mmCIF file of C-alpha atoms in Angstrom:
data_model
loop_
_atom_site.group_PDB
_atom_site.id
_atom_site.type_symbol
_atom_site.label_atom_id
_atom_site.label_comp_id
_atom_site.label_asym_id
_atom_site.label_seq_id
_atom_site.Cartn_x
_atom_site.Cartn_y
_atom_site.Cartn_z
ATOM 1 C CA MET A 191 0.000 0.000 0.000
ATOM 2 C CA MET A 192 1.221 3.490 -0.841
ATOM 3 C CA ASP A 193 -0.046 6.742 0.678
ATOM 4 C CA TYR A 194 0.171 10.154 -0.985
ATOM 5 C CA SER A 195 -0.922 13.686 -0.158
ATOM 6 C CA ILE A 196 -2.172 15.493 -3.271
ATOM 7 C CA ASP A 197 -2.476 19.047 -1.900
ATOM 8 C CA TYR A 198 -2.284 20.872 -5.206
ATOM 9 C CA VAL A 199 -4.526 18.834 -7.476
ATOM 10 C CA ARG A 200 -7.854 20.169 -8.744
ATOM 11 C CA ILE A 201 -10.671 17.750 -7.862
ATOM 12 C CA ALA A 202 -14.011 17.687 -9.675
ATOM 13 C CA VAL A 203 -17.170 16.781 -7.753
ATOM 14 C CA LEU A 204 -19.762 15.047 -9.936
ATOM 15 C CA THR A 205 -23.302 13.744 -9.563
ATOM 16 C CA PRO A 206 -23.925 9.987 -9.957
ATOM 17 C CA HIS A 207 -24.701 10.864 -13.608
ATOM 18 C CA ASP A 208 -21.280 12.500 -14.125
ATOM 19 C CA GLU A 209 -22.461 16.126 -14.158
ATOM 20 C CA VAL A 210 -19.766 18.404 -12.695
ATOM 21 C CA VAL A 211 -21.255 20.409 -9.809
ATOM 22 C CA ALA A 212 -18.197 21.762 -7.960
ATOM 23 C CA PHE A 213 -14.404 21.765 -7.656
ATOM 24 C CA LEU A 214 -11.988 21.468 -4.778
ATOM 25 C CA ASP A 215 -8.866 23.513 -5.524
ATOM 26 C CA ASN A 216 -6.221 24.694 -3.061
ATOM 27 C CA LYS A 217 -4.726 27.172 -5.556
ATOM 28 C CA VAL A 218 -7.831 29.203 -6.462
ATOM 29 C CA GLU A 219 -8.988 31.798 -3.962
ATOM 30 C CA GLY A 220 -12.602 31.286 -2.900
ATOM 31 C CA SER A 221 -12.630 27.648 -4.004
ATOM 32 C CA MET A 222 -13.492 24.829 -1.662
ATOM 33 C CA PHE A 223 -10.112 23.877 -0.152
ATOM 34 C CA TYR A 224 -9.188 20.389 1.063
ATOM 35 C CA TYR A 225 -6.641 19.221 3.625
ATOM 36 C CA ASP A 226 -5.536 16.179 5.627
ATOM 37 C CA ASP A 227 -5.866 14.314 2.342
ATOM 38 C CA ILE A 228 -4.547 10.797 1.814
ATOM 39 C CA LEU A 229 -4.681 8.832 -1.399
ATOM 40 C CA HIS A 230 -4.201 5.131 -0.574
ATOM 41 C CA THR A 231 -3.261 2.928 -3.505
ATOM 42 C CA TYR A 232 -3.373 -0.861 -3.345
ATOM 43 C CA LEU A 233 -2.406 -3.674 -5.733
ATOM 44 C CA LYS A 234 0.114 -1.642 -7.725
ATOM 45 C CA GLY A 235 -2.340 1.243 -8.074
ATOM 46 C CA SER A 236 -5.316 -0.623 -9.518
ATOM 47 C CA SER A 237 -7.366 -0.130 -6.326
ATOM 48 C CA TYR A 238 -7.476 3.075 -4.355
ATOM 49 C CA THR A 239 -9.284 5.105 -1.703
ATOM 50 C CA PHE A 240 -9.135 8.827 -1.019
ATOM 51 C CA GLU A 241 -9.919 10.599 2.217
ATOM 52 C CA PHE A 242 -9.884 14.344 2.829
ATOM 53 C CA LYS A 243 -11.355 17.144 4.901
ATOM 54 C CA THR A 244 -12.901 20.418 3.830
ATOM 55 C CA PHE A 245 -14.748 23.278 5.495
ATOM 56 C CA THR A 246 -18.397 22.500 6.236
ATOM 57 C CA GLY A 247 -19.402 26.139 5.756
ATOM 58 C CA HIS A 248 -18.284 26.444 2.129
ATOM 59 C CA GLU A 249 -21.282 26.784 -0.196
ATOM 60 C CA ASP A 250 -20.099 23.875 -2.406
ATOM 61 C CA ALA A 251 -19.775 21.459 0.532
ATOM 62 C CA LYS A 252 -23.453 20.597 -0.040
ATOM 63 C CA TYR A 253 -22.320 18.537 -3.065
ATOM 64 C CA LEU A 254 -20.142 16.269 -0.936
ATOM 65 C CA VAL A 255 -22.766 13.595 -0.377
ATOM 66 C CA GLU A 256 -22.749 9.818 -0.564
ATOM 67 C CA ASP A 257 -23.038 8.387 -4.088
ATOM 68 C CA ASN A 258 -21.679 11.533 -5.741
ATOM 69 C CA LYS A 259 -18.323 11.082 -7.474
ATOM 70 C CA ILE A 260 -14.955 12.794 -7.366
ATOM 71 C CA SER A 261 -12.400 12.773 -10.130
ATOM 72 C CA PHE A 262 -8.861 14.064 -10.507
ATOM 73 C CA LYS A 263 -5.562 13.435 -12.235
ATOM 74 C CA TYR A 264 -2.433 12.794 -10.183
ATOM 75 C CA LYS A 265 0.996 11.806 -11.510
ATOM 76 C CA ASP A 266 -0.417 11.258 -15.019
ATOM 77 C CA LYS A 267 -3.052 8.809 -13.771
ATOM 78 C CA GLY A 268 -6.787 9.475 -13.683
ATOM 79 C CA TYR A 269 -8.772 8.702 -10.515
ATOM 80 C CA TYR A 270 -12.545 8.308 -10.452
ATOM 81 C CA LEU A 271 -14.149 7.548 -7.098
ATOM 82 C CA THR A 272 -17.542 7.256 -5.446
ATOM 83 C CA ILE A 273 -18.142 9.118 -2.193
ATOM 84 C CA MET A 274 -19.006 6.387 0.310
ATOM 85 C CA ASN A 275 -19.024 8.236 3.639
ATOM 86 C CA VAL A 276 -19.416 11.880 4.672
ATOM 87 C CA GLU A 277 -19.078 13.025 8.283
ATOM 88 C CA LYS A 278 -19.943 16.619 9.107
ATOM 89 C CA GLY A 279 -18.726 17.811 12.472
ATOM 90 C CA GLY A 280 -18.394 21.466 13.422
ATOM 91 C CA GLN A 281 -16.158 23.293 10.953
ATOM 92 C CA ASP A 282 -14.870 20.157 9.208
ATOM 93 C CA THR A 283 -16.429 17.705 6.788
ATOM 94 C CA THR A 284 -14.544 14.429 6.306
ATOM 95 C CA VAL A 285 -15.063 12.554 3.044
ATOM 96 C CA MET A 286 -14.099 8.958 2.227
ATOM 97 C CA ALA A 287 -14.276 7.844 -1.408
ATOM 98 C CA TYR A 288 -13.538 4.480 -3.038
ATOM 99 C CA GLY A 289 -12.287 3.738 -6.525
ATOM 100 C CA LEU A 290 -14.981 2.057 -8.604
ATOM 101 C CA ASN A 291 -13.532 -1.431 -8.372
ATOM 102 C CA LEU A 292 -13.854 -1.207 -4.562
ATOM 103 C CA GLU A 293 -17.365 0.223 -4.845
ATOM 104 C CA LEU A 294 -18.592 -3.071 -6.326
ATOM 105 C CA ASN A 295 -17.893 -4.671 -2.935
ATOM 106 C CA ASN A 296 -20.820 -2.653 -1.586
ATOM 107 C CA GLU A 297 -23.367 -3.622 -4.239
ATOM 108 C CA MET A 298 -26.407 -5.459 -2.913
ATOM 109 C CA VAL A 299 -29.052 -7.163 -5.005
ATOM 110 C CA ASP A 300 -32.073 -9.232 -4.121
ATOM 111 C CA ALA A 301 -32.252 -12.941 -4.848
ATOM 112 C CA TYR A 302 -32.625 -13.583 -8.551
ATOM 113 C CA THR A 303 -33.730 -16.591 -10.575
ATOM 114 C CA SER A 304 -33.250 -16.362 -14.311
ATOM 115 C CA PRO A 305 -36.334 -17.101 -16.428
ATOM 116 C CA LYS A 306 -34.111 -18.754 -19.071
ATOM 117 C CA ALA A 307 -30.479 -19.547 -19.751
ATOM 118 C CA MET A 308 -28.660 -16.207 -19.912
ATOM 119 C CA SER A 309 -25.216 -14.881 -20.807
ATOM 120 C CA LEU A 310 -22.940 -13.103 -18.339
ATOM 121 C CA VAL A 311 -23.851 -9.728 -19.874
ATOM 122 C CA GLU A 312 -27.584 -10.497 -19.537
ATOM 123 C CA TYR A 313 -27.104 -11.353 -15.830
ATOM 124 C CA ILE A 314 -25.192 -8.127 -15.188
ATOM 125 C CA ASN A 315 -27.930 -6.109 -16.905
ATOM 126 C CA ALA A 316 -30.698 -7.990 -15.059
ATOM 127 C CA LEU A 317 -29.088 -7.308 -11.677
ATOM 128 C CA GLY A 318 -29.211 -3.580 -12.363
ATOM 129 C CA PHE A 319 -25.660 -2.516 -11.580
ATOM 130 C CA GLU A 320 -25.023 1.206 -12.109
ATOM 131 C CA LYS A 321 -23.180 0.631 -15.408
ATOM 132 C CA VAL A 322 -19.950 1.665 -13.684
ATOM 133 C CA PHE A 323 -17.767 -0.904 -15.378
ATOM 134 C CA THR A 324 -17.150 -2.132 -18.885
ATOM 135 C CA ILE A 325 -16.753 -5.754 -19.904
ATOM 136 C CA GLY A 326 -13.572 -6.039 -21.933
ATOM 137 C CA VAL A 327 -12.628 -9.445 -23.288
ATOM 138 C CA ASN A 328 -15.525 -11.791 -22.578
ATOM 139 C CA GLU A 329 -14.229 -15.308 -23.056
ATOM 140 C CA VAL A 330 -17.658 -16.793 -22.319
ATOM 141 C CA SER A 331 -19.731 -14.528 -24.565
ATOM 142 C CA ASN A 332 -21.149 -17.537 -26.417
ATOM 143 C CA LYS A 333 -22.173 -19.361 -23.208
ATOM 144 C CA SER A 334 -25.513 -19.192 -21.411
ATOM 145 C CA ILE A 335 -26.505 -20.770 -18.102
ATOM 146 C CA SER A 336 -29.527 -20.915 -15.841
ATOM 147 C CA TYR A 337 -28.605 -19.760 -12.377
ATOM 148 C CA GLU A 338 -30.449 -19.106 -9.164
#
């Protein structure tokens, strides 16, 4: 695991539908600043979490809510995360966000029985995931199974 502070990176805040609603930027006067930030990277950078604090009283802090996204570029790598936890206490708001591959750990679906034999893609669509990932090489694209 590697930890980094990214003090001077501009961070976009997005809705769950990827509409930009605010920015965190420590270089622009009047912007929502962030501090005590830690970018944790795991598995050679393929998994990551990001935690930071900001001022609760800033007008854009209202966009720091669970399920919104944050996105930034750091050391020539793009990061796209889902806000998983927001704690507002006094002057500070603490935000914890997970990279999308970690977000899938939190997905919950009801029991499902397929009405017919289905492909992997059909199961993913039937379970209603947020369309946050893309299937690359699908080595079983020609296979269908009935599963409960």
